[in-house]
Coordinates of C-alpha atoms and ligand atoms in Angstrom, one line a residue:
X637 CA -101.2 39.6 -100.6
X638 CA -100.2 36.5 -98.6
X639 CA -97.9 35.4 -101.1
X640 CA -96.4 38.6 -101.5
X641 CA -95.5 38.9 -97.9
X642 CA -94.0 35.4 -97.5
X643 CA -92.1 36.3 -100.4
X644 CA -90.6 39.4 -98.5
X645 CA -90.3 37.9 -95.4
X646 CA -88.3 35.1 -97.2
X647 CA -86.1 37.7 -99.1
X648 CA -85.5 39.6 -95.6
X649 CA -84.7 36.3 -93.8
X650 CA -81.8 35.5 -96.4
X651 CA -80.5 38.8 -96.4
X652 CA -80.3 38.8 -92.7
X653 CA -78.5 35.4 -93.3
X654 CA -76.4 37.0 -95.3
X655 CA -75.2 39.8 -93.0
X656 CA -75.0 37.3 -90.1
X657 CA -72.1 35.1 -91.7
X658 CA -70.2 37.8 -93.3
X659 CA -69.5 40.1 -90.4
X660 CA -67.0 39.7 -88.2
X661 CA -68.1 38.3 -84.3
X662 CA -65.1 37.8 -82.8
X663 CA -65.1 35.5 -79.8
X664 CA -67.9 33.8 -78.0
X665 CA -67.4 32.2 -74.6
X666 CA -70.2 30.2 -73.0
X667 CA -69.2 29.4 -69.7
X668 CA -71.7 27.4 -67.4
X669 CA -71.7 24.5 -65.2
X670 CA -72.1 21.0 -66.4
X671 CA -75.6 20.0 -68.4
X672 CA -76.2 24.0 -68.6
X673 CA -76.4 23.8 -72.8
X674 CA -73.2 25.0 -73.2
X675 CA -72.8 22.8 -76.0
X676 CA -76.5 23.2 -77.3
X677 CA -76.3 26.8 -77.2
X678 CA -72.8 27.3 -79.1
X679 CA -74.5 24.5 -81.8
X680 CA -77.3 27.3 -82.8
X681 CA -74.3 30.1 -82.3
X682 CA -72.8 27.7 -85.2
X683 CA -75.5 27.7 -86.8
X684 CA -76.5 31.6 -86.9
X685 CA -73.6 32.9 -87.5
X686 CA -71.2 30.7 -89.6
X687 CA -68.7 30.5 -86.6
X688 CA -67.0 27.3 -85.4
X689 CA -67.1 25.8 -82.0
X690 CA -64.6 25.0 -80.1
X691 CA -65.3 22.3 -77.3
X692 CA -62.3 21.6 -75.4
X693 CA -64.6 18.8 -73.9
X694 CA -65.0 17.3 -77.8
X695 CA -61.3 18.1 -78.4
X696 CA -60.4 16.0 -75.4
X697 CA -62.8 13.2 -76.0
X698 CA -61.5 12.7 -79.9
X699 CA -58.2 13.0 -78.8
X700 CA -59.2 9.9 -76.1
X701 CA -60.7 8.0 -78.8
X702 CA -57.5 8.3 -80.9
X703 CA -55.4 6.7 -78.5
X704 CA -53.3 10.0 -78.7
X705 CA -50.7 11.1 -75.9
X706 CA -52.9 13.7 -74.9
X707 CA -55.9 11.5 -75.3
X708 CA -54.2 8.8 -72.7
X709 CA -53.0 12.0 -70.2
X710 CA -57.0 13.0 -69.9
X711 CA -58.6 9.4 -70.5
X712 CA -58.8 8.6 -66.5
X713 CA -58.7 12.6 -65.4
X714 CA -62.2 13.1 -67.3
X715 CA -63.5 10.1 -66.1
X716 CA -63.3 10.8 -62.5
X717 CA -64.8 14.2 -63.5
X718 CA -61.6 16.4 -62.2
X719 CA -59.7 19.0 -64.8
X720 CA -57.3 18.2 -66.9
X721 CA -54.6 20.2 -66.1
X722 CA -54.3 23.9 -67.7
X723 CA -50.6 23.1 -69.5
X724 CA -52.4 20.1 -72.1
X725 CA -55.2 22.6 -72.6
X726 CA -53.2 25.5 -73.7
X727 CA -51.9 23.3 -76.6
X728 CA -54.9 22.1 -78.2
X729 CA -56.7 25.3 -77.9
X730 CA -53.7 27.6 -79.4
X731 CA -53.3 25.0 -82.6
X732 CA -57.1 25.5 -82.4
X733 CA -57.3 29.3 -82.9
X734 CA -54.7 29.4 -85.5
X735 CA -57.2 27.6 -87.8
X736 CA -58.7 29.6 -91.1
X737 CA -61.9 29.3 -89.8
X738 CA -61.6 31.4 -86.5
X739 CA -61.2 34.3 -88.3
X740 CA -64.5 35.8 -88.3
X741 CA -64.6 34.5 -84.9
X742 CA -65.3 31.2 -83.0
X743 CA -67.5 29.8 -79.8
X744 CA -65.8 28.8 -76.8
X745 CA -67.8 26.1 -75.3
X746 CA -66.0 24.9 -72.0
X747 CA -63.1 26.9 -71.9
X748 CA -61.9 28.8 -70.2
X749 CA -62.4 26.8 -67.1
X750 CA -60.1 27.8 -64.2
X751 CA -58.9 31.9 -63.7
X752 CA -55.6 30.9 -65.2
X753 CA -56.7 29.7 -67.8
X754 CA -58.7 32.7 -68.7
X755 CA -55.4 35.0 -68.2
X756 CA -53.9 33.1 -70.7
X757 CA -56.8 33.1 -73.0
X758 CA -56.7 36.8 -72.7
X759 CA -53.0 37.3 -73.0
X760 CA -53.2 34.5 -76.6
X761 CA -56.4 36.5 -77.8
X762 CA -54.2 40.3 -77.6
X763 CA -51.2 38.7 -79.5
X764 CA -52.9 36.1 -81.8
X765 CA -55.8 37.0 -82.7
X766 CA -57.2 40.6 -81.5
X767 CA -55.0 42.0 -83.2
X768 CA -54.9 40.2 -86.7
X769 CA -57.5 40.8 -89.7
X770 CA -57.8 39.3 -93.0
X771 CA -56.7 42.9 -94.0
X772 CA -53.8 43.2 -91.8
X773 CA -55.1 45.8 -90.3
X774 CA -55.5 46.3 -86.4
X775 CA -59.0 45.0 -85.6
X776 CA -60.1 44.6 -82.1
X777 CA -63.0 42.3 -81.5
X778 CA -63.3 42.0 -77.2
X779 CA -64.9 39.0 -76.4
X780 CA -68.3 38.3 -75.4
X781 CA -68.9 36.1 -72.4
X782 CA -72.3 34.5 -71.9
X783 CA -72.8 33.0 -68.2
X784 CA -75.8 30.5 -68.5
X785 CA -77.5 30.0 -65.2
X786 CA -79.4 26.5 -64.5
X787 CA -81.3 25.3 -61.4
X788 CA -79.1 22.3 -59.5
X789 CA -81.8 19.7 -59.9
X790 CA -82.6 20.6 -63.7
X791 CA -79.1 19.7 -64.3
X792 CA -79.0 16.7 -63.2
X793 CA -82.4 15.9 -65.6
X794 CA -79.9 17.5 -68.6
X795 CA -76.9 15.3 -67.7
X796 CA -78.6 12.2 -66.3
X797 CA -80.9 12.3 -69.6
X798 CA -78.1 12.9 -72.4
X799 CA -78.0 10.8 -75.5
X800 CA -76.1 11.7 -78.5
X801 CA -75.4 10.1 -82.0
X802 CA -72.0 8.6 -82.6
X803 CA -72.3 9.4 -86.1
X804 CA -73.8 13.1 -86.4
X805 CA -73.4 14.0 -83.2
X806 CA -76.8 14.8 -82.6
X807 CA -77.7 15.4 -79.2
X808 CA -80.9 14.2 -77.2
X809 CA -82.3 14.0 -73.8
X810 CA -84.6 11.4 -72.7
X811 CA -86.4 13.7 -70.6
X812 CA -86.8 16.9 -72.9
X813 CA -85.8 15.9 -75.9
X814 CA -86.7 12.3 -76.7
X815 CA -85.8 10.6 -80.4
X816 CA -88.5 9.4 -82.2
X817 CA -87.7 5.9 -81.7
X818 CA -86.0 4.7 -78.1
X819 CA -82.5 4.9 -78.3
X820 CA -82.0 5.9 -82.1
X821 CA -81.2 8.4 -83.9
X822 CA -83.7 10.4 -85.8
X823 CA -81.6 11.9 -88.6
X824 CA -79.5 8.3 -89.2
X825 CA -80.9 5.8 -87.1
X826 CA -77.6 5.1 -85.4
X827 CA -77.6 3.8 -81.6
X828 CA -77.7 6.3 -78.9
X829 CA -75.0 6.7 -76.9
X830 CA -74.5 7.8 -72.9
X831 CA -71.7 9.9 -72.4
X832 CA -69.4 7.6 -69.8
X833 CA -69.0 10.9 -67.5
X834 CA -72.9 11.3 -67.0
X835 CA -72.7 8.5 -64.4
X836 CA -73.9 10.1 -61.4
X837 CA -71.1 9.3 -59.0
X838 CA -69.0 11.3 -62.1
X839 CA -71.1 14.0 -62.0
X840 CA -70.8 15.3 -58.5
X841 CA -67.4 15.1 -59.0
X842 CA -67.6 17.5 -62.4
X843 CA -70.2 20.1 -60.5
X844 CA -67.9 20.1 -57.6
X845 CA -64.7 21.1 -60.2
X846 CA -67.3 23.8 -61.3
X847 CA -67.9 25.1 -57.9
X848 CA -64.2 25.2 -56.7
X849 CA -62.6 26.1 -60.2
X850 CA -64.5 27.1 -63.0
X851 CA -67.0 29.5 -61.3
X852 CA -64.1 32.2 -60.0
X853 CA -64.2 32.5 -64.0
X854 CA -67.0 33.9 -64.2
X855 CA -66.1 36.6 -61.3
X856 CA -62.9 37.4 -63.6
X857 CA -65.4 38.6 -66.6
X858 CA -67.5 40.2 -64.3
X859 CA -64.3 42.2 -62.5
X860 CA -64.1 42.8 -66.7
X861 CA -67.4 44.4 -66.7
X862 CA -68.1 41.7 -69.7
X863 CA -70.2 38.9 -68.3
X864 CA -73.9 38.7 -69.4
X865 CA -75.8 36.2 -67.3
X866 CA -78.8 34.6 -69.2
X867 CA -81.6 33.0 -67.2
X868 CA -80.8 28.9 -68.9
X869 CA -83.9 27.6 -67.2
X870 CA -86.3 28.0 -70.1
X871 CA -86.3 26.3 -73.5
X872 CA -83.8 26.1 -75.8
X873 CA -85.0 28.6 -78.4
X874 CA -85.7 31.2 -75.9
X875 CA -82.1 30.5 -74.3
X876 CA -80.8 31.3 -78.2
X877 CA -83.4 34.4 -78.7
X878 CA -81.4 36.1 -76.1
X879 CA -77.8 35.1 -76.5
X880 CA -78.4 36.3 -80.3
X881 CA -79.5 39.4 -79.0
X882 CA -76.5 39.5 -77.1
X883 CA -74.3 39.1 -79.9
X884 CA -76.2 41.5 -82.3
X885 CA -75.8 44.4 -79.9
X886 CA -72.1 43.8 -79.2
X887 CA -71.6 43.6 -83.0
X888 CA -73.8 47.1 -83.3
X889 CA -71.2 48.6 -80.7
X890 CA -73.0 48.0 -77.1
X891 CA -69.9 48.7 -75.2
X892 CA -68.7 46.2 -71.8
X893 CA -70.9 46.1 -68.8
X894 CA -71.8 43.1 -66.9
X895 CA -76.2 42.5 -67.6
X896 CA -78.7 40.1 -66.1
X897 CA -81.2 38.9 -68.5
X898 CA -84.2 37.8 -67.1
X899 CA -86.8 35.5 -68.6
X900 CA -89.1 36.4 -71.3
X901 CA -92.2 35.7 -69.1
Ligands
AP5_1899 P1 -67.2 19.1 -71.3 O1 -67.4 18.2 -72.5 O2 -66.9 20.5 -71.5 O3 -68.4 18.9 -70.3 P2 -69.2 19.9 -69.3 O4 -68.7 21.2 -69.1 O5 -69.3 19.0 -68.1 O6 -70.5 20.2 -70.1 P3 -71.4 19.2 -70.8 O7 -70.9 18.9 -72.1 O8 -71.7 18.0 -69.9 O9 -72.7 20.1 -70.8 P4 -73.2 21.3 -71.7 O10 -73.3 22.5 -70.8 O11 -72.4 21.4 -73.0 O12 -74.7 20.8 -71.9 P5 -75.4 20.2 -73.3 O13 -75.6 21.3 -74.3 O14 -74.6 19.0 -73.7 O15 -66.0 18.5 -70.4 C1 -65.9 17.2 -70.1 C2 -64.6 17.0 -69.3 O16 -63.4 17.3 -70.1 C3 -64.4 17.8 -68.0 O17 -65.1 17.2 -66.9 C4 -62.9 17.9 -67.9 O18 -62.4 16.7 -67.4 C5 -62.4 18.0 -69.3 N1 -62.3 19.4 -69.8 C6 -63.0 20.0 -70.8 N2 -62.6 21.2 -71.0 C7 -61.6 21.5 -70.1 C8 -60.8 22.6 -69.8 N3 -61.0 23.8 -70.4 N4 -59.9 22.5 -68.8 C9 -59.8 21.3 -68.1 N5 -60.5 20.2 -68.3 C10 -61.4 20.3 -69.3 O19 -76.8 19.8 -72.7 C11 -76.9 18.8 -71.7 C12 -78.3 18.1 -71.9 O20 -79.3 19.0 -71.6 C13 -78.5 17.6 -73.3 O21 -79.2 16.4 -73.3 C14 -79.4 18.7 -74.0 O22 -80.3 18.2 -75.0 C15 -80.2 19.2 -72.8 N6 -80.6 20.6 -72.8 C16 -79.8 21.6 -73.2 N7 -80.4 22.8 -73.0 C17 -81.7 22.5 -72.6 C18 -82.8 23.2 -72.2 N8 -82.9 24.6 -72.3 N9 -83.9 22.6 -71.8 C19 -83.9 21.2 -71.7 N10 -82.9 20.4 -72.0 C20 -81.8 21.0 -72.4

């Protein structure tokens, strides 16, 4: 009897699977301030539903490490914490979206980030993508926009405690999410590495770019009737239990509306 009900369980759980990287999402935007999870979050939105992420915080920070144009533009702009401005954005994120992969759909993870730059993200997503399918048909996937909600001094626990690995890009926190072994990676051992923007004096700076610039983003989605705020003060797998929920509903035809999710006591 055991048996046969992992054995069902197992078969449900891969045709779930199944279902969950075939169907269409459409776009995913995580918005939140600094050390919210944004990042975490659209990793296990990866992960579920066979969508990429788009980081324009990653984007920018490869493009630094390749000594690019771009990359020596945003090089001393990220490391005093301010924006970089909208118009070097717009390009890597337009490239971005053309990709194959985005067609199912694709997680936002730090952009948009200012009110202009969601008006532009709006007016790219009606003529690029919205309103292109595989099929060539019309096939209008609204996005869904997930506000993650954090506590000030749990932030700075999430930025002050960041690790990640250079080579798999796993990320830690000393605090909640130690490695194994001090300073090393779990899965390959590799030394841990501190982000050079999670110096404190840096990190005012960013939450202060949130407060004046990013968080009027958020009021734009919610004059949208589309922003769902989720309670980001809890673990990580609850955090994802209820942004998947999110995303299931909208995919079985939950209209707009702006909800607050509380926590799962
Ligand atoms: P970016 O890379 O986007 O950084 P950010 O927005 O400051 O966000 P973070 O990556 O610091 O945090 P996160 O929310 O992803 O949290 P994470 O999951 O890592 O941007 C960097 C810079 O690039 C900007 O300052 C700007 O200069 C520039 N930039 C980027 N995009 C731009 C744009 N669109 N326009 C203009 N400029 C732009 O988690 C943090 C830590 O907390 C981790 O250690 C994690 O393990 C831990 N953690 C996560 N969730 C939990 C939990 N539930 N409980 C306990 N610990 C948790």
């Amino acid at each position: 009897m055991a048996l046969y009900r992992q054995g069902e369980i197992r078969v449900k759980g891969i045709i779930l699977m199944a279902n969950e990287t075939a169907r269409n999402i459409g776009p995913v935007i995580v918005l939140g301030p600094p050390g919210a999870g944004k990042g975490t979050q659209a990793k296990r939105i990866v992960d579920r539903y066979g969508i990429p992420q788009i980081s324009t915080g990653d984007l920018l920070r490869d493009n630094v490490g390749r000594g690019t144009k771009l990359g020596l533009e945003a090089k001393a702009i990220m490391a005093r914490g301010e924006l970089v401005p909208d118009e070097l954005i717009y390009g890597i994120v337009s490239s971005r979206l053309r990709e194959a992969d985005c067609q199912r759909g694709f997680v936002l993870d730090g952009f948009p980030r200012t009110a202009a730059q969601a008006r532009w993200l709006d007016a790219a997503l009606e003529k690029e993508i919205l309103d292109k399918s595989q099929s060539g048909k019309s096939e209008k996937c609204p996005p869904i926009v997930i506000q993650l909600l954090v506590d000030y001094n749990q932030l700075l626990l999430r930025l002050t405690g960041r690790r990640s690995c250079p080579t798999c890009g796993r990320l830690y926190n000393i605090h909640f999410q130690p490695p194994r072994v001090d300073e090393l990676c779990d899965v390959d051992g590799s030394k841990l590495l501190t982000r050079s923007d999670d110096r404190e004096d840096v990190i005012s700076e960013r939450l202060a770019a949130y407060e004046s610039q990013t968080k009027p983003v958020a009021d734009y989605y919610r004059a949208q009737r589309r922003l769902v705020v989720v309670n980001a003060d809890r673990t990580m797998d609850e955090i994802a239990a209820q942004i998947f929920g999110v995303i299931d509903r909208h995919g079985q035809g939950a209209g707009g509306g702006n909800a607050q999710l509380e926590s799962a006591s």
